[in-house]
Each structure stands twice: as C-alpha cells, then as structure tokens.
C-alpha cells in the first residue's frame, strides 16, 4: 500500500500537500528570497520530527496578552510566531513547523486559538496542521496564493489593503518582500498604546532603535526607493508603540517613530546622502 505523506522542506520548514514521494524541489527555496541549502535539498515529515523527539516548542510571556512561540533547537528559518489574546478573540500570528501534543495543550490552557494570520509564505510552515488541530481558519492575502504548497479548506484568502479580523486585530497588506506581505496591528496591545507584529516585512536590526526592509534577507537584496516610501506611508497611520519581528527582536517604545526614521535613513542610503567615503 502506498503511504501518502505531507513532506516538509528542512530549509524553509514549509509543509507540502500529500504525495507518496518527496516533491521534485521546494518552490519556496528555489527562489531568490530563500535558498536551497548548500548541502542539498532534504525533506522530513511532522510525524518523523515528533518521533525523533529532538524538538520542543517554548511559549514565553512577552507582554500583557502576548506570547512568543519558538521551536528549539531551531528548525527551518527559525522564526518566532506569536499567540495574541485579544478581547474574546485569540490569534496565532505566523506559524511554526513543529506542533506536538504538549504545545496544543499549553495553548488550549491559555485559552485556545480562534484564527491564524500569516505575514508571508516563508512562515506558512505546517499551518494546515495547526488549523486542523484547533479547527480554525487561516487568513492569507490572495496576492500570495501561488505560494501555498498545501491547499486547504481552512485557508481564507482575503483581498484589498486591510482586513479587520476583530475590533483588536487589523491585517494590513504592506506588499514588500512579497506582494501579499502583511503586518498585524493589534490596537489594544501594549496597554492600549498599540503593538505591531511585523513578521520579517519590517525587521528590527542589531541596533534595536532601528528597523530595515529587504526584498531578500538571506541573499541581501534591498528594496527600491518606491517600495521603501510605500512601507513608510502605509505604516505611518497605524497605532503602535511596541514592535515585535519574526526573530523575537523588539522595539519597546515609540516604534512607529523609529520605523519612520528608519525609512528615511534607508532612503538617504539609497540616495547616497549617508556616505562620506
Ligand atoms: Zn524550502
Ligand atoms: Zn521572509
């Protein structure tokens, strides 16, 4: 009997639709915003990962109603996802490949999840496993539909520039890095001052007072000036004091002001204003 499996690419952590053999290649990694490991393409499955017993998820309290989720040791891209408790509506922002019984139990004990929303394809991971485990919908911008490797009835493709999931949670299409790239504005976060969950659409850099934006992070491909101006304009009107990115980096205060200053610095760099050499 042929056993169908949902294979997972070990470099990006994205799970594929059922097949009896490994996919020919990973669509997500064979593209300049990701990369195929120099060791070659390798695959696993969630069942194998659970059986190996190598991985576990840590869930840490970050701020009132905000928890970070991370797989240890790092798997795939190594991103952090966030569990956000709104007023009567709990959201999983971005996702992890690894999901086991103890993670599900821990999240249920925290109140469970009502929906998953994703910033962009690099974190689609095993989103369908999570959606099925909690019987909840997944919100993805329709402009990134072509990057969904495991289709599911759980996925709701939304369109336009923003979507209010709940009075607390608004998704905004920012459209850099990926065409359908999205950030989450959590209006009541940070005690009402607002929190932005930015995926890697906006990345906090080594100097935590600044952010940057890239077309490709692993391959260091920057954005054109028109895109940088666009991000700044779209984010300026959003309400956030605190910003969390997909790699657990934080801007703890005046994050909106810091994003605007960072966009200006980026433009200065593109225009050669920054340089004296
Ligand atoms: Zn991949
Ligand atoms: Zn990315």
mmCIF file of C-alpha atoms and ligand atoms in Angstrom:
data_model
loop_
_atom_site.group_PDB
_atom_site.id
_atom_site.type_symbol
_atom_site.label_atom_id
_atom_site.label_comp_id
_atom_site.label_asym_id
_atom_site.label_seq_id
_atom_site.Cartn_x
_atom_site.Cartn_y
_atom_site.Cartn_z
ATOM 1 C CA UNK A 1 0.000 0.000 0.000
ATOM 2 C CA UNK A 2 1.302 3.452 -0.896
ATOM 3 C CA UNK A 3 1.630 5.711 2.111
ATOM 4 C CA UNK A 4 0.865 9.353 1.363
ATOM 5 C CA UNK A 5 2.839 11.896 3.340
ATOM 6 C CA UNK A 6 2.930 15.656 3.809
ATOM 7 C CA UNK A 7 6.622 16.276 3.225
ATOM 8 C CA UNK A 8 8.356 19.242 4.847
ATOM 9 C CA UNK A 9 11.340 21.086 3.330
ATOM 10 C CA UNK A 10 14.042 21.172 6.011
ATOM 11 C CA UNK A 11 15.473 24.509 4.842
ATOM 12 C CA UNK A 12 12.318 26.648 4.907
ATOM 13 C CA UNK A 13 10.120 24.392 7.066
ATOM 14 C CA UNK A 14 7.152 24.563 4.669
ATOM 15 C CA UNK A 15 4.883 21.529 4.514
ATOM 16 C CA UNK A 16 3.599 20.269 1.137
ATOM 17 C CA UNK A 17 0.360 18.635 0.007
ATOM 18 C CA UNK A 18 0.120 14.834 0.284
ATOM 19 C CA UNK A 19 2.346 12.777 -2.009
ATOM 20 C CA UNK A 20 3.841 9.297 -1.961
ATOM 21 C CA UNK A 21 7.268 10.555 -2.974
ATOM 22 C CA UNK A 22 9.187 13.674 -1.985
ATOM 23 C CA UNK A 23 8.385 16.774 -4.091
ATOM 24 C CA UNK A 24 10.754 17.349 -7.005
ATOM 25 C CA UNK A 25 12.020 20.583 -5.431
ATOM 26 C CA UNK A 26 10.949 23.173 -2.876
ATOM 27 C CA UNK A 27 9.197 26.021 -4.685
ATOM 28 C CA UNK A 28 9.753 28.401 -1.746
ATOM 29 C CA UNK A 29 13.517 27.750 -1.559
ATOM 30 C CA UNK A 30 14.165 27.757 -5.319
ATOM 31 C CA UNK A 31 13.687 31.489 -5.488
ATOM 32 C CA UNK A 32 15.928 34.433 -4.644
ATOM 33 C CA UNK A 33 14.102 35.353 -1.428
ATOM 34 C CA UNK A 34 15.135 31.978 0.049
ATOM 35 C CA UNK A 35 17.836 29.473 -0.862
ATOM 36 C CA UNK A 36 18.494 25.767 -1.253
ATOM 37 C CA UNK A 37 20.918 24.575 1.423
ATOM 38 C CA UNK A 38 24.475 24.150 0.149
ATOM 39 C CA UNK A 39 24.144 20.579 1.476
ATOM 40 C CA UNK A 40 21.281 19.986 -0.958
ATOM 41 C CA UNK A 41 17.519 19.590 -0.684
ATOM 42 C CA UNK A 42 16.304 17.491 2.243
ATOM 43 C CA UNK A 43 12.833 16.543 3.460
ATOM 44 C CA UNK A 44 11.182 15.317 6.631
ATOM 45 C CA UNK A 45 7.623 14.949 7.952
ATOM 46 C CA UNK A 46 5.948 16.192 11.124
ATOM 47 C CA UNK A 47 5.482 12.561 12.242
ATOM 48 C CA UNK A 48 9.229 11.954 11.870
ATOM 49 C CA UNK A 49 10.063 15.114 13.805
ATOM 50 C CA UNK A 50 7.763 14.079 16.660
ATOM 51 C CA UNK A 51 9.181 10.540 16.674
ATOM 52 C CA UNK A 52 12.783 11.769 16.771
ATOM 53 C CA UNK A 53 11.998 13.692 19.943
ATOM 54 C CA UNK A 54 14.608 16.337 19.100
ATOM 55 C CA UNK A 55 12.298 19.321 19.069
ATOM 56 C CA UNK A 56 10.103 21.143 21.518
ATOM 57 C CA UNK A 57 8.252 24.453 21.414
ATOM 58 C CA UNK A 58 8.771 27.100 24.056
ATOM 59 C CA UNK A 59 5.958 29.518 24.846
ATOM 60 C CA UNK A 60 7.056 32.685 26.646
ATOM 61 C CA UNK A 61 5.001 35.525 28.057
ATOM 62 C CA UNK A 62 6.190 38.794 26.434
ATOM 63 C CA UNK A 63 3.700 41.499 27.296
ATOM 64 C CA UNK A 64 0.105 41.625 28.575
ATOM 65 C CA UNK A 65 -1.762 39.104 26.347
ATOM 66 C CA UNK A 66 1.254 38.419 24.130
ATOM 67 C CA UNK A 67 3.236 35.166 23.984
ATOM 68 C CA UNK A 68 6.127 34.166 21.729
ATOM 69 C CA UNK A 69 6.379 30.650 20.295
ATOM 70 C CA UNK A 70 9.666 29.195 19.140
ATOM 71 C CA UNK A 71 10.962 25.730 18.245
ATOM 72 C CA UNK A 72 14.147 24.575 19.931
ATOM 73 C CA UNK A 73 16.603 23.662 18.505
ATOM 74 C CA UNK A 74 15.989 25.977 15.555
ATOM 75 C CA UNK A 75 14.156 24.363 12.660
ATOM 76 C CA UNK A 76 13.940 25.720 9.080
ATOM 77 C CA UNK A 77 14.123 29.509 9.039
ATOM 78 C CA UNK A 78 13.911 29.585 12.841
ATOM 79 C CA UNK A 79 11.177 32.182 13.102
ATOM 80 C CA UNK A 80 9.195 33.147 16.177
ATOM 81 C CA UNK A 81 5.397 33.013 15.999
ATOM 82 C CA UNK A 82 3.124 34.892 18.430
ATOM 83 C CA UNK A 83 -0.011 33.930 20.307
ATOM 84 C CA UNK A 84 -2.078 37.037 20.962
ATOM 85 C CA UNK A 85 -5.009 37.204 23.363
ATOM 86 C CA UNK A 86 -7.479 39.826 22.235
ATOM 87 C CA UNK A 87 -10.762 40.767 23.854
ATOM 88 C CA UNK A 88 -12.654 37.478 23.318
ATOM 89 C CA UNK A 89 -10.612 36.516 20.248
ATOM 90 C CA UNK A 90 -7.198 34.819 20.258
ATOM 91 C CA UNK A 91 -4.927 34.901 17.253
ATOM 92 C CA UNK A 92 -1.859 32.958 16.181
ATOM 93 C CA UNK A 93 0.365 35.343 14.231
ATOM 94 C CA UNK A 94 2.639 33.484 11.817
ATOM 95 C CA UNK A 95 3.306 29.820 12.460
ATOM 96 C CA UNK A 96 5.843 27.108 13.273
ATOM 97 C CA UNK A 97 6.500 23.800 11.527
ATOM 98 C CA UNK A 98 6.676 21.795 14.718
ATOM 99 C CA UNK A 99 3.437 21.005 16.547
ATOM 100 C CA UNK A 100 3.072 18.352 19.247
ATOM 101 C CA UNK A 101 0.520 17.401 21.891
ATOM 102 C CA UNK A 102 2.152 19.389 24.660
ATOM 103 C CA UNK A 103 2.179 22.580 22.535
ATOM 104 C CA UNK A 104 -1.527 22.100 21.751
ATOM 105 C CA UNK A 105 -2.322 21.537 25.404
ATOM 106 C CA UNK A 106 -0.345 24.559 26.556
ATOM 107 C CA UNK A 107 -2.162 26.785 24.052
ATOM 108 C CA UNK A 108 -5.554 25.359 24.978
ATOM 109 C CA UNK A 109 -4.741 26.059 28.634
ATOM 110 C CA UNK A 110 -4.036 29.679 27.645
ATOM 111 C CA UNK A 111 -7.494 29.927 26.077
ATOM 112 C CA UNK A 112 -7.058 28.342 22.620
ATOM 113 C CA UNK A 113 -6.793 29.958 19.190
ATOM 114 C CA UNK A 114 -9.644 31.410 17.098
ATOM 115 C CA UNK A 115 -7.691 32.067 13.879
ATOM 116 C CA UNK A 116 -4.232 32.080 12.295
ATOM 117 C CA UNK A 117 -2.971 35.018 10.248
ATOM 118 C CA UNK A 118 0.264 34.938 8.284
ATOM 119 C CA UNK A 119 2.687 37.658 7.265
ATOM 120 C CA UNK A 120 4.061 35.886 4.164
ATOM 121 C CA UNK A 121 4.958 32.492 2.604
ATOM 122 C CA UNK A 122 8.234 31.920 4.489
ATOM 123 C CA UNK A 123 6.214 31.174 7.628
ATOM 124 C CA UNK A 124 3.406 29.089 6.133
ATOM 125 C CA UNK A 125 5.252 26.134 7.753
ATOM 126 C CA UNK A 126 2.710 23.459 8.781
ATOM 127 C CA UNK A 127 -0.127 25.977 9.150
ATOM 128 C CA UNK A 128 -2.729 23.460 7.967
ATOM 129 C CA UNK A 129 -1.768 21.052 10.797
ATOM 130 C CA UNK A 130 -2.363 23.863 13.305
ATOM 131 C CA UNK A 131 -5.639 24.907 11.651
ATOM 132 C CA UNK A 132 -6.902 21.312 11.744
ATOM 133 C CA UNK A 133 -5.734 20.711 15.330
ATOM 134 C CA UNK A 134 -7.645 23.763 16.562
ATOM 135 C CA UNK A 135 -10.371 23.690 13.874
ATOM 136 C CA UNK A 136 -9.816 27.322 12.919
ATOM 137 C CA UNK A 137 -9.403 29.386 9.730
ATOM 138 C CA UNK A 138 -6.105 30.662 8.271
ATOM 139 C CA UNK A 139 -6.012 34.191 6.807
ATOM 140 C CA UNK A 140 -3.671 34.721 3.845
ATOM 141 C CA UNK A 141 -3.628 37.621 1.402
ATOM 142 C CA UNK A 142 -4.795 36.458 -2.034
ATOM 143 C CA UNK A 143 -1.749 38.022 -3.715
ATOM 144 C CA UNK A 144 0.374 35.219 -2.218
ATOM 145 C CA UNK A 145 -1.951 32.353 -3.127
ATOM 146 C CA UNK A 146 0.575 30.872 -5.580
ATOM 147 C CA UNK A 147 2.964 30.198 -2.661
ATOM 148 C CA UNK A 148 0.591 27.966 -0.707
ATOM 149 C CA UNK A 149 2.112 24.484 -1.009
ATOM 150 C CA UNK A 150 -0.567 22.659 0.969
ATOM 151 C CA UNK A 151 -4.010 23.895 -0.048
ATOM 152 C CA UNK A 152 -6.808 23.546 2.489
ATOM 153 C CA UNK A 153 -10.438 24.473 3.002
ATOM 154 C CA UNK A 154 -9.262 26.158 6.201
ATOM 155 C CA UNK A 155 -7.500 28.901 4.214
ATOM 156 C CA UNK A 156 -9.403 32.144 3.679
ATOM 157 C CA UNK A 157 -7.839 34.346 1.011
ATOM 158 C CA UNK A 158 -8.530 37.980 1.711
ATOM 159 C CA UNK A 159 -8.107 40.890 -0.677
ATOM 160 C CA UNK A 160 -7.641 44.638 -0.545
ATOM 161 C CA UNK A 161 -5.378 46.741 1.666
ATOM 162 C CA UNK A 162 -6.666 45.845 5.136
ATOM 163 C CA UNK A 163 -8.908 43.411 6.957
ATOM 164 C CA UNK A 164 -10.377 43.846 10.420
ATOM 165 C CA UNK A 165 -10.350 40.345 11.907
ATOM 166 C CA UNK A 166 -11.741 41.613 15.171
ATOM 167 C CA UNK A 167 -12.011 45.012 16.887
ATOM 168 C CA UNK A 168 -8.490 44.424 18.255
ATOM 169 C CA UNK A 169 -6.786 42.958 15.206
ATOM 170 C CA UNK A 170 -6.316 44.526 11.779
ATOM 171 C CA UNK A 171 -4.260 42.981 8.994
ATOM 172 C CA UNK A 172 -2.580 45.414 6.592
ATOM 173 C CA UNK A 173 -1.147 44.452 3.226
ATOM 174 C CA UNK A 174 2.242 46.134 3.031
ATOM 175 C CA UNK A 175 3.353 44.417 -0.164
ATOM 176 C CA UNK A 176 7.125 44.484 0.217
ATOM 177 C CA UNK A 177 9.281 41.359 0.398
ATOM 178 C CA UNK A 178 6.211 39.561 -1.024
ATOM 179 C CA UNK A 179 3.325 41.066 -2.964
ATOM 180 C CA UNK A 180 0.800 39.898 -0.379
ATOM 181 C CA UNK A 181 3.012 40.584 2.653
ATOM 182 C CA UNK A 182 1.005 41.590 5.704
ATOM 183 C CA UNK A 183 1.574 43.084 9.169
ATOM 184 C CA UNK A 184 -0.733 42.845 12.174
ATOM 185 C CA UNK A 185 -1.889 45.961 14.016
ATOM 186 C CA UNK A 186 -3.020 44.956 17.499
ATOM 187 C CA UNK A 187 -4.776 48.120 18.596
ATOM 188 C CA UNK A 188 -5.310 47.299 22.265
ATOM 189 C CA UNK A 189 -1.833 45.776 22.660
ATOM 190 C CA UNK A 190 0.803 47.268 24.965
ATOM 191 C CA UNK A 191 -1.892 48.543 27.352
ATOM 192 C CA UNK A 192 -3.759 50.380 24.635
ATOM 193 C CA UNK A 193 -0.714 52.072 23.092
ATOM 194 C CA UNK A 194 -0.738 49.519 20.271
ATOM 195 C CA UNK A 195 1.563 46.727 19.114
ATOM 196 C CA UNK A 196 2.748 45.929 15.601
ATOM 197 C CA UNK A 197 3.621 42.322 14.770
ATOM 198 C CA UNK A 198 5.705 42.710 11.656
ATOM 199 C CA UNK A 199 6.960 39.260 10.588
ATOM 200 C CA UNK A 200 10.039 39.947 8.525
ATOM 201 C CA UNK A 201 8.255 42.582 6.490
ATOM 202 C CA UNK A 202 9.805 45.021 8.954
ATOM 203 C CA UNK A 203 12.943 43.629 10.664
ATOM 204 C CA UNK A 204 14.460 45.028 13.826
ATOM 205 C CA UNK A 205 18.205 45.332 13.205
ATOM 206 C CA UNK A 206 21.221 44.869 15.523
ATOM 207 C CA UNK A 207 20.787 48.409 16.879
ATOM 208 C CA UNK A 208 17.345 47.944 18.435
ATOM 209 C CA UNK A 209 16.355 51.555 17.815
ATOM 210 C CA UNK A 210 16.148 50.867 14.066
ATOM 211 C CA UNK A 211 14.432 48.603 11.535
ATOM 212 C CA UNK A 212 15.098 47.658 7.932
ATOM 213 C CA UNK A 213 13.229 46.202 4.968
ATOM 214 C CA UNK A 214 14.584 43.869 2.308
ATOM 215 C CA UNK A 215 13.436 42.053 -0.805
ATOM 216 C CA UNK A 216 15.633 39.081 0.244
ATOM 217 C CA UNK A 217 17.145 38.779 3.717
ATOM 218 C CA UNK A 218 19.315 35.664 3.210
ATOM 219 C CA UNK A 219 20.672 36.987 -0.089
ATOM 220 C CA UNK A 220 20.909 40.681 0.939
ATOM 221 C CA UNK A 221 18.795 42.083 -1.921
ATOM 222 C CA UNK A 222 17.461 45.542 -0.962
ATOM 223 C CA UNK A 223 14.218 47.246 -1.943
ATOM 224 C CA UNK A 224 13.841 50.061 -4.444
ATOM 225 C CA UNK A 225 13.135 53.565 -3.145
ATOM 226 C CA UNK A 226 9.486 53.469 -4.265
ATOM 227 C CA UNK A 227 8.842 50.409 -2.071
ATOM 228 C CA UNK A 228 10.531 51.933 0.971
ATOM 229 C CA UNK A 229 8.404 55.081 0.602
ATOM 230 C CA UNK A 230 5.352 52.854 0.352
ATOM 231 C CA UNK A 231 6.092 50.966 3.588
ATOM 232 C CA UNK A 232 6.658 54.209 5.456
ATOM 233 C CA UNK A 233 3.415 55.717 4.154
ATOM 234 C CA UNK A 234 1.369 52.593 4.957
ATOM 235 C CA UNK A 235 2.750 52.210 8.481
ATOM 236 C CA UNK A 236 2.615 55.874 9.445
ATOM 237 C CA UNK A 237 -1.126 55.841 10.083
ATOM 238 C CA UNK A 238 -1.104 52.689 12.240
ATOM 239 C CA UNK A 239 -1.274 52.765 16.001
ATOM 240 C CA UNK A 240 1.724 51.094 17.642
ATOM 241 C CA UNK A 241 4.218 51.872 20.349
ATOM 242 C CA UNK A 242 5.719 48.370 20.532
ATOM 243 C CA UNK A 243 7.021 46.276 17.617
ATOM 244 C CA UNK A 244 7.865 42.570 17.549
ATOM 245 C CA UNK A 245 9.509 40.998 14.497
ATOM 246 C CA UNK A 246 9.717 37.366 13.389
ATOM 247 C CA UNK A 247 13.072 36.828 15.060
ATOM 248 C CA UNK A 248 11.998 37.853 18.539
ATOM 249 C CA UNK A 249 13.527 41.301 18.261
ATOM 250 C CA UNK A 250 11.633 44.140 19.844
ATOM 251 C CA UNK A 251 11.369 47.914 19.708
ATOM 252 C CA UNK A 252 9.997 48.693 23.124
ATOM 253 C CA UNK A 253 8.969 52.318 22.728
ATOM 254 C CA UNK A 254 7.928 54.809 20.034
ATOM 255 C CA UNK A 255 8.206 52.052 17.435
ATOM 256 C CA UNK A 256 6.148 53.997 14.872
ATOM 257 C CA UNK A 257 8.542 56.963 15.100
ATOM 258 C CA UNK A 258 11.534 54.592 14.813
ATOM 259 C CA UNK A 259 10.057 52.953 11.682
ATOM 260 C CA UNK A 260 9.641 56.368 10.023
ATOM 261 C CA UNK A 261 13.208 57.386 10.944
ATOM 262 C CA UNK A 262 14.493 54.055 9.606
ATOM 263 C CA UNK A 263 12.683 54.518 6.290
ATOM 264 C CA UNK A 264 14.246 57.972 5.966
ATOM 265 C CA UNK A 265 17.716 56.584 6.704
ATOM 266 C CA UNK A 266 17.158 53.842 4.105
ATOM 267 C CA UNK A 267 16.202 56.474 1.509
ATOM 268 C CA UNK A 268 19.280 58.512 2.428
ATOM 269 C CA UNK A 269 21.420 55.414 1.917
ATOM 270 C CA UNK A 270 19.821 54.710 -1.471
ATOM 271 C CA UNK A 271 20.357 58.336 -2.476
ATOM 272 C CA UNK A 272 23.992 58.362 -1.358
ATOM 273 C CA UNK A 273 23.346 61.026 1.308
ATOM 274 C CA UNK A 274 24.661 58.833 4.153
ATOM 275 C CA UNK A 275 28.093 58.253 2.734
ATOM 276 C CA UNK A 276 31.212 60.322 3.066
ATOM 277 C CA UNK A 277 33.625 57.752 1.613
HETATM 278 ZN ZN1 LIG B 1 12.017 25.052 1.211
HETATM 279 ZN ZN1 LIG B 2 10.686 36.186 4.511
#
